[in-house]
mmCIF file of C-alpha atoms in Angstrom:
data_model
loop_
_atom_site.group_PDB
_atom_site.id
_atom_site.type_symbol
_atom_site.label_atom_id
_atom_site.label_comp_id
_atom_site.label_asym_id
_atom_site.label_seq_id
_atom_site.Cartn_x
_atom_site.Cartn_y
_atom_site.Cartn_z
ATOM 1 C CA UNK Q 1332 9.263 -15.091 20.691
ATOM 2 C CA UNK Q 1333 6.829 -15.726 23.402
ATOM 3 C CA UNK Q 1334 6.069 -14.801 20.226
ATOM 4 C CA UNK Q 1335 6.969 -11.189 21.707
ATOM 5 C CA UNK Q 1336 5.182 -10.428 18.747
ATOM 6 C CA UNK Q 1337 2.648 -12.269 21.091
ATOM 7 C CA UNK Q 1338 -20.049 -7.382 12.235
ATOM 8 C CA UNK Q 1339 -17.158 -6.734 9.729
ATOM 9 C CA UNK Q 1340 -14.074 -4.504 10.697
ATOM 10 C CA UNK Q 1341 -13.806 -0.868 9.583
ATOM 11 C CA UNK Q 1342 -11.346 0.318 7.419
ATOM 12 C CA UNK Q 1343 -9.607 3.900 8.573
ATOM 13 C CA UNK Q 1344 -6.498 5.836 8.681
ATOM 14 C CA UNK Q 1345 -4.448 5.302 12.273
ATOM 15 C CA UNK Q 1346 -4.827 7.185 15.381
ATOM 16 C CA UNK Q 1347 -2.004 8.951 16.774
ATOM 17 C CA UNK Q 1348 0.078 7.685 19.696
ATOM 18 C CA UNK Q 1349 -1.430 7.941 22.864
ATOM 19 C CA UNK Q 1350 1.157 7.321 25.446
ATOM 20 C CA UNK Q 1351 -1.339 8.017 28.590
ATOM 21 C CA UNK Q 1352 -3.841 5.188 26.924
ATOM 22 C CA UNK Q 1353 -4.515 2.320 29.581
ATOM 23 C CA UNK Q 1354 -4.995 -1.296 28.398
ATOM 24 C CA UNK Q 1355 -8.461 -2.670 27.304
ATOM 25 C CA UNK Q 1356 -9.038 -6.058 27.575
ATOM 26 C CA UNK Q 1357 -10.078 -8.265 25.114
ATOM 27 C CA UNK Q 1358 -13.757 -8.030 24.030
ATOM 28 C CA UNK Q 1359 -13.988 -4.579 25.977
ATOM 29 C CA UNK Q 1360 -15.645 -1.617 24.196
ATOM 30 C CA UNK Q 1361 -13.738 1.352 23.597
ATOM 31 C CA UNK Q 1362 -15.555 4.394 22.381
ATOM 32 C CA UNK Q 1363 -14.791 5.989 18.934
ATOM 33 C CA UNK Q 1364 -12.888 9.434 19.049
ATOM 34 C CA UNK Q 1365 -14.892 11.799 17.031
ATOM 35 C CA UNK Q 1366 -13.345 13.049 14.200
ATOM 36 C CA UNK Q 1367 -13.903 13.878 10.679
ATOM 37 C CA UNK Q 1368 -14.374 11.381 8.044
ATOM 38 C CA UNK Q 1369 -10.761 10.168 6.575
ATOM 39 C CA UNK Q 1370 -9.727 8.960 3.498
ATOM 40 C CA UNK Q 1371 -8.454 5.665 2.626
ATOM 41 C CA UNK Q 1372 -6.256 4.800 -0.511
ATOM 42 C CA UNK Q 1373 -7.611 8.639 -1.898
ATOM 43 C CA UNK Q 1374 -11.063 7.496 -1.453
ATOM 44 C CA UNK Q 1375 -13.446 8.833 1.703
ATOM 45 C CA UNK Q 1376 -14.533 5.809 4.252
ATOM 46 C CA UNK Q 1377 -18.273 6.369 4.662
ATOM 47 C CA UNK Q 1378 -19.360 6.229 8.701
ATOM 48 C CA UNK Q 1379 -15.873 6.152 10.048
ATOM 49 C CA UNK Q 1380 -14.512 8.711 12.297
ATOM 50 C CA UNK Q 1381 -11.053 9.642 12.703
ATOM 51 C CA UNK Q 1382 -8.817 9.296 15.600
ATOM 52 C CA UNK Q 1383 -5.836 10.826 13.840
ATOM 53 C CA UNK Q 1384 -4.556 13.948 15.906
ATOM 54 C CA UNK Q 1385 -3.709 16.423 13.066
ATOM 55 C CA UNK Q 1386 -6.502 18.139 11.142
ATOM 56 C CA UNK Q 1387 -7.807 17.446 7.810
ATOM 57 C CA UNK Q 1388 -5.319 18.694 5.194
ATOM 58 C CA UNK Q 1389 -2.721 19.415 7.666
ATOM 59 C CA UNK Q 1390 0.836 18.821 6.550
ATOM 60 C CA UNK Q 1391 2.392 15.809 6.698
ATOM 61 C CA UNK Q 1392 4.574 15.460 9.821
ATOM 62 C CA UNK Q 1393 8.374 14.988 9.807
ATOM 63 C CA UNK Q 1394 9.079 11.840 9.358
ATOM 64 C CA UNK Q 1395 12.264 11.265 11.328
ATOM 65 C CA UNK Q 1396 12.961 13.101 14.771
ATOM 66 C CA UNK Q 1397 14.926 16.181 14.534
ATOM 67 C CA UNK Q 1398 18.488 16.524 14.924
ATOM 68 C CA UNK Q 1399 19.154 12.663 14.195
ATOM 69 C CA UNK Q 1400 21.018 12.003 11.100
ATOM 70 C CA UNK Q 1401 21.024 13.425 7.608
ATOM 71 C CA UNK Q 1402 18.198 15.162 6.455
ATOM 72 C CA UNK Q 1403 16.250 12.894 4.047
ATOM 73 C CA UNK Q 1404 14.399 13.797 0.801
ATOM 74 C CA UNK Q 1405 15.125 16.407 -2.296
ATOM 75 C CA UNK Q 1406 14.520 20.288 -2.388
ATOM 76 C CA UNK Q 1407 12.642 22.225 -4.534
ATOM 77 C CA UNK Q 1408 12.250 20.578 -8.084
ATOM 78 C CA UNK Q 1409 13.696 23.023 -10.362
ATOM 79 C CA UNK Q 1410 11.876 24.772 -13.200
ATOM 80 C CA UNK Q 1411 10.289 23.610 -15.485
ATOM 81 C CA UNK Q 1412 7.971 21.627 -13.199
ATOM 82 C CA UNK Q 1413 6.772 18.255 -14.989
ATOM 83 C CA UNK Q 1414 3.422 18.384 -15.984
ATOM 84 C CA UNK Q 1415 1.902 15.497 -14.698
ATOM 85 C CA UNK Q 1416 -1.364 15.300 -12.208
ATOM 86 C CA UNK Q 1417 0.541 12.872 -9.900
ATOM 87 C CA UNK Q 1418 3.231 15.506 -8.784
ATOM 88 C CA UNK Q 1419 2.178 17.894 -5.726
ATOM 89 C CA UNK Q 1420 2.753 21.786 -6.592
ATOM 90 C CA UNK Q 1421 3.661 21.951 -2.720
ATOM 91 C CA UNK Q 1422 6.247 19.563 -2.901
ATOM 92 C CA UNK Q 1423 7.337 20.648 -6.044
ATOM 93 C CA UNK Q 1424 7.662 24.437 -4.693
ATOM 94 C CA UNK Q 1425 9.330 23.485 -1.306
ATOM 95 C CA UNK Q 1426 10.743 20.161 -1.664
ATOM 96 C CA UNK Q 1427 10.067 16.564 -0.437
ATOM 97 C CA UNK Q 1428 11.294 15.196 2.908
ATOM 98 C CA UNK Q 1429 8.785 12.532 3.043
ATOM 99 C CA UNK Q 1430 9.983 8.661 4.103
ATOM 100 C CA UNK Q 1431 8.813 7.874 0.607
ATOM 101 C CA UNK Q 1432 11.217 6.225 -1.972
ATOM 102 C CA UNK Q 1433 13.015 8.246 -5.143
ATOM 103 C CA UNK Q 1434 10.512 6.749 -7.460
ATOM 104 C CA UNK Q 1435 7.809 8.752 -5.522
ATOM 105 C CA UNK Q 1436 9.389 11.935 -5.062
ATOM 106 C CA UNK Q 1437 7.185 15.234 -4.985
ATOM 107 C CA UNK Q 1438 3.952 12.841 -5.905
ATOM 108 C CA UNK Q 1439 0.768 13.501 -4.045
ATOM 109 C CA UNK Q 1440 -0.179 10.790 -1.052
ATOM 110 C CA UNK Q 1441 -3.508 10.142 -2.960
ATOM 111 C CA UNK Q 1442 -0.702 9.167 -6.368
ATOM 112 C CA UNK Q 1443 1.265 6.871 -4.237
ATOM 113 C CA UNK Q 1444 -1.335 5.205 -2.975
ATOM 114 C CA UNK Q 1445 -2.709 4.687 -6.316
ATOM 115 C CA UNK Q 1446 -0.011 3.471 -7.466
ATOM 116 C CA UNK Q 1447 1.059 1.026 -4.589
ATOM 117 C CA UNK Q 1448 -2.685 -0.402 -4.975
ATOM 118 C CA UNK Q 1449 -1.909 -2.019 -8.604
ATOM 119 C CA UNK Q 1450 0.418 -4.296 -7.147
ATOM 120 C CA UNK Q 1451 -0.129 -5.002 -3.598
ATOM 121 C CA UNK Q 1452 0.642 -8.566 -2.376
ATOM 122 C CA UNK Q 1453 -1.595 -11.096 -1.352
ATOM 123 C CA UNK Q 1454 -1.103 -11.474 2.249
ATOM 124 C CA UNK Q 1455 -2.567 -9.626 4.984
ATOM 125 C CA UNK Q 1456 -0.843 -8.281 8.574
ATOM 126 C CA UNK Q 1457 -3.100 -8.541 11.580
ATOM 127 C CA UNK Q 1458 -1.972 -7.545 15.208
ATOM 128 C CA UNK Q 1459 -3.424 -7.502 18.595
ATOM 129 C CA UNK Q 1460 -3.450 -4.209 20.309
ATOM 130 C CA UNK Q 1461 -4.461 -4.689 23.996
ATOM 131 C CA UNK Q 1462 -1.888 -2.659 25.757
ATOM 132 C CA UNK Q 1463 -0.743 0.090 23.377
ATOM 133 C CA UNK Q 1464 2.236 -1.788 22.365
ATOM 134 C CA UNK Q 1465 5.165 0.412 20.820
ATOM 135 C CA UNK Q 1466 5.936 -2.272 18.414
ATOM 136 C CA UNK Q 1467 2.973 -2.154 16.477
ATOM 137 C CA UNK Q 1468 4.464 0.947 14.685
ATOM 138 C CA UNK Q 1469 7.278 -1.170 13.574
ATOM 139 C CA UNK Q 1470 5.113 -4.187 12.533
ATOM 140 C CA UNK Q 1471 3.056 -1.455 10.128
ATOM 141 C CA UNK Q 1472 6.051 0.081 8.588
ATOM 142 C CA UNK Q 1473 7.398 -3.492 7.816
ATOM 143 C CA UNK Q 1474 4.121 -4.525 6.214
ATOM 144 C CA UNK Q 1475 4.564 -0.798 4.038
ATOM 145 C CA UNK Q 1476 8.207 -2.014 2.956
ATOM 146 C CA UNK Q 1477 6.466 -5.596 2.003
ATOM 147 C CA UNK Q 1478 3.594 -4.332 0.258
ATOM 148 C CA UNK Q 1479 1.075 -6.087 2.587
ATOM 149 C CA UNK Q 1480 -2.407 -6.327 1.045
ATOM 150 C CA UNK Q 1481 -4.131 -4.452 4.593
ATOM 151 C CA UNK Q 1482 -3.134 -3.958 8.182
ATOM 152 C CA UNK Q 1483 -5.263 -5.238 10.688
ATOM 153 C CA UNK Q 1484 -5.625 -3.715 14.226
ATOM 154 C CA UNK Q 1485 -7.310 -6.035 16.315
ATOM 155 C CA UNK Q 1486 -8.393 -4.496 20.072
ATOM 156 C CA UNK Q 1487 -8.213 -0.862 20.578
ATOM 157 C CA UNK Q 1488 -8.974 1.591 17.988
ATOM 158 C CA UNK Q 1489 -5.854 3.531 18.869
ATOM 159 C CA UNK Q 1490 -2.422 2.405 18.367
ATOM 160 C CA UNK Q 1491 1.024 3.477 18.780
ATOM 161 C CA UNK Q 1492 2.069 5.075 15.692
ATOM 162 C CA UNK Q 1493 5.597 6.327 16.454
ATOM 163 C CA UNK Q 1494 7.420 3.384 14.926
ATOM 164 C CA UNK Q 1495 5.247 3.651 11.913
ATOM 165 C CA UNK Q 1496 7.372 6.666 10.849
ATOM 166 C CA UNK Q 1497 4.140 7.469 8.893
ATOM 167 C CA UNK Q 1498 4.009 4.692 6.314
ATOM 168 C CA UNK Q 1499 0.736 4.058 7.658
ATOM 169 C CA UNK Q 1500 -0.568 6.556 5.394
ATOM 170 C CA UNK Q 1501 0.246 4.719 2.521
ATOM 171 C CA UNK Q 1502 -1.716 1.639 3.637
ATOM 172 C CA UNK Q 1503 -5.226 0.604 4.029
ATOM 173 C CA UNK Q 1504 -5.867 0.064 7.801
ATOM 174 C CA UNK Q 1505 -8.781 -1.788 8.911
ATOM 175 C CA UNK Q 1506 -10.189 -1.972 12.556
ATOM 176 C CA UNK Q 1507 -11.384 -5.063 14.531
ATOM 177 C CA UNK Q 1508 -12.618 -4.793 17.994
ATOM 178 C CA UNK Q 1509 -11.917 -8.460 18.606
ATOM 179 C CA UNK Q 1510 -10.679 -11.546 16.976
ATOM 180 C CA UNK Q 1511 -13.784 -12.952 16.191
ATOM 181 C CA UNK Q 1512 -14.507 -10.000 14.363
ATOM 182 C CA UNK Q 1513 -11.267 -10.683 12.473
ATOM 183 C CA UNK Q 1514 -12.624 -14.000 11.630
ATOM 184 C CA UNK Q 1515 -15.609 -13.146 10.565
ATOM 185 C CA UNK Q 1516 -13.743 -10.915 7.986
ATOM 186 C CA UNK Q 1517 -11.180 -13.298 6.928
ATOM 187 C CA UNK Q 1518 -13.837 -16.413 6.303
ATOM 188 C CA UNK Q 1519 -15.923 -14.117 4.108
ATOM 189 C CA UNK Q 1520 -12.796 -13.167 1.981
ATOM 190 C CA UNK Q 1521 -11.658 -16.939 1.976
ATOM 191 C CA UNK Q 1522 -8.352 -16.151 3.909
ATOM 192 C CA UNK Q 1523 -6.888 -18.612 6.289
ATOM 193 C CA UNK Q 1524 -5.294 -16.783 9.408
ATOM 194 C CA UNK Q 1525 -1.684 -17.919 10.326
ATOM 195 C CA UNK Q 1526 -0.710 -17.271 13.813
ATOM 196 C CA UNK Q 1527 3.088 -16.243 14.196
ATOM 197 C CA UNK Q 1528 4.161 -17.311 18.050
ATOM 198 C CA UNK Q 1529 6.654 -19.926 19.480
ATOM 199 C CA UNK Q 1530 3.962 -22.380 21.070
ATOM 200 C CA UNK Q 1531 4.108 -25.571 22.019
ATOM 201 C CA UNK Q 1532 2.600 -27.529 18.750
ATOM 202 C CA UNK Q 1533 3.615 -24.701 16.624
ATOM 203 C CA UNK Q 1534 5.389 -25.780 13.202
ATOM 204 C CA UNK Q 1535 8.204 -24.492 11.849
ATOM 205 C CA UNK Q 1536 8.293 -21.272 9.813
ATOM 206 C CA UNK Q 1537 11.256 -22.110 8.152
ATOM 207 C CA UNK Q 1538 9.720 -25.517 7.086
ATOM 208 C CA UNK Q 1539 6.259 -24.258 6.134
ATOM 209 C CA UNK Q 1540 4.926 -22.697 2.948
ATOM 210 C CA UNK Q 1541 2.775 -20.252 4.109
ATOM 211 C CA UNK Q 1542 -0.391 -20.061 1.986
ATOM 212 C CA UNK Q 1543 -0.243 -17.224 -0.899
ATOM 213 C CA UNK Q 1544 -3.429 -15.415 0.241
ATOM 214 C CA UNK Q 1545 -3.666 -15.378 4.151
ATOM 215 C CA UNK Q 1546 -3.497 -13.036 6.871
ATOM 216 C CA UNK Q 1547 -0.838 -13.425 9.435
ATOM 217 C CA UNK Q 1548 -1.609 -12.779 13.446
ATOM 218 C CA UNK Q 1549 0.944 -11.281 15.540
ATOM 219 C CA UNK Q 1550 0.482 -11.056 19.421
ATOM 220 C CA UNK Q 1551 1.792 -8.380 21.614
ATOM 221 C CA UNK Q 1552 5.549 -7.845 23.179
ATOM 222 C CA UNK Q 1553 5.406 -10.440 26.131
ATOM 223 C CA UNK Q 1554 2.163 -12.288 26.073
ATOM 224 C CA UNK Q 1555 2.254 -13.261 22.275
ATOM 225 C CA UNK Q 1556 -0.964 -14.515 20.980
ATOM 226 C CA UNK Q 1557 -3.816 -14.335 23.144
ATOM 227 C CA UNK Q 1558 -5.864 -17.446 24.106
ATOM 228 C CA UNK Q 1559 -8.474 -16.171 22.397
ATOM 229 C CA UNK Q 1560 -6.380 -15.539 18.995
ATOM 230 C CA UNK Q 1561 -5.004 -18.940 19.305
ATOM 231 C CA UNK Q 1562 -8.856 -20.107 18.765
ATOM 232 C CA UNK Q 1563 -9.186 -18.801 15.737
ATOM 233 C CA UNK Q 1564 -5.842 -19.636 13.346
ATOM 234 C CA UNK Q 1565 -5.390 -21.804 11.287
ATOM 235 C CA UNK Q 1566 -2.007 -23.023 12.374
ATOM 236 C CA UNK Q 1567 0.792 -21.214 14.473
ATOM 237 C CA UNK Q 1568 4.316 -20.996 12.881
ATOM 238 C CA UNK Q 1569 7.180 -20.694 15.254
ATOM 239 C CA UNK Q 1570 10.588 -18.970 14.242
ATOM 240 C CA UNK Q 1571 13.744 -20.985 15.245
ATOM 241 C CA UNK Q 1572 16.071 -19.533 17.739
ATOM 242 C CA UNK Q 1573 19.497 -20.930 18.834
ATOM 243 C CA UNK Q 1574 20.644 -18.674 21.625
ATOM 244 C CA UNK Q 1575 19.656 -18.310 25.316
ATOM 245 C CA UNK Q 1576 16.922 -15.567 25.245
ATOM 246 C CA UNK Q 1577 13.101 -16.903 25.508
ATOM 247 C CA UNK Q 1578 12.300 -14.344 22.432
ATOM 248 C CA UNK Q 1579 12.844 -12.122 20.253
ATOM 249 C CA UNK Q 1580 11.188 -8.655 19.596
ATOM 250 C CA UNK Q 1581 7.615 -8.404 18.128
ATOM 251 C CA UNK Q 1582 8.459 -6.215 15.412
ATOM 252 C CA UNK Q 1583 11.787 -8.790 14.399
ATOM 253 C CA UNK Q 1584 9.666 -11.387 14.550
ATOM 254 C CA UNK Q 1585 6.825 -9.596 11.894
ATOM 255 C CA UNK Q 1586 9.561 -8.695 9.670
ATOM 256 C CA UNK Q 1587 10.600 -12.484 9.428
ATOM 257 C CA UNK Q 1588 7.481 -13.710 8.982
ATOM 258 C CA UNK Q 1589 6.499 -11.463 6.222
ATOM 259 C CA UNK Q 1590 10.084 -12.157 4.517
ATOM 260 C CA UNK Q 1591 9.188 -15.551 4.500
ATOM 261 C CA UNK Q 1592 6.235 -14.996 2.485
ATOM 262 C CA UNK Q 1593 8.286 -12.376 0.228
ATOM 263 C CA UNK Q 1594 10.693 -15.008 -0.609
ATOM 264 C CA UNK Q 1595 8.002 -17.663 -1.326
ATOM 265 C CA UNK Q 1596 5.909 -15.572 -3.570
ATOM 266 C CA UNK Q 1597 7.081 -12.122 -4.370
ATOM 267 C CA UNK Q 1598 8.432 -11.171 -7.792
ATOM 268 C CA UNK Q 1599 12.061 -10.440 -6.559
ATOM 269 C CA UNK Q 1600 13.844 -7.716 -9.339
ATOM 270 C CA UNK Q 1601 17.523 -8.500 -10.472
ATOM 271 C CA UNK Q 1602 20.897 -7.290 -8.724
ATOM 272 C CA UNK Q 1603 21.144 -3.772 -9.591
ATOM 273 C CA UNK Q 1604 17.527 -3.321 -11.102
#
């Protein structure tokens, strides 16, 4: 890696991909994009404006690019329909092709978020966003897979959602304009910030026991953690490499770090369960 990962923050649903966006340096102000109030975990976020492209109440977009691979999901539910408020009548009638596990088929988005909230893990994921890195979506998708408590976008409010495959809709996403703001929030919550980057003096992740309650902070593809971010971390963990490349992909590095936490603290089901 270089790692090639590389007032209080506000919680919001996530912005749409903006391929024409230009990078904003740390500390630069990026004006909010006007929009409607969004919901997080089924609850409205007071005073937060959306930067999501779709209109309120619009159908959830396709999870995968058309024409690639087999169609996922299930068709219309056979009659009689289950009598449970968690189920969405539209999905029961027309089928559910979303990128969700089978246990959540036909559930409303709000019901899925509420169920995930009952068992989210104690680690948070933060990622710097100064240059519209395409890897951020991959990090968000992995954070959903490992059920991070929250995702923190540090820097630009708009981030590249493409790799998230809409999994951000089932997460709590909080924006921080800079690392100082993230640090203030983390200190108020009693959470140490652990940087992930292959920097001089970094301790090997493979030999380190991560705190149960913590924020895992990742930099961008290429530059890794910024100098400013390095000032705010409790420690920096490196990921062992053995080949010729100087770095690994930012999304891969994030997945390795999250899985290290999961191996130590998560309740892993028995084989076949």
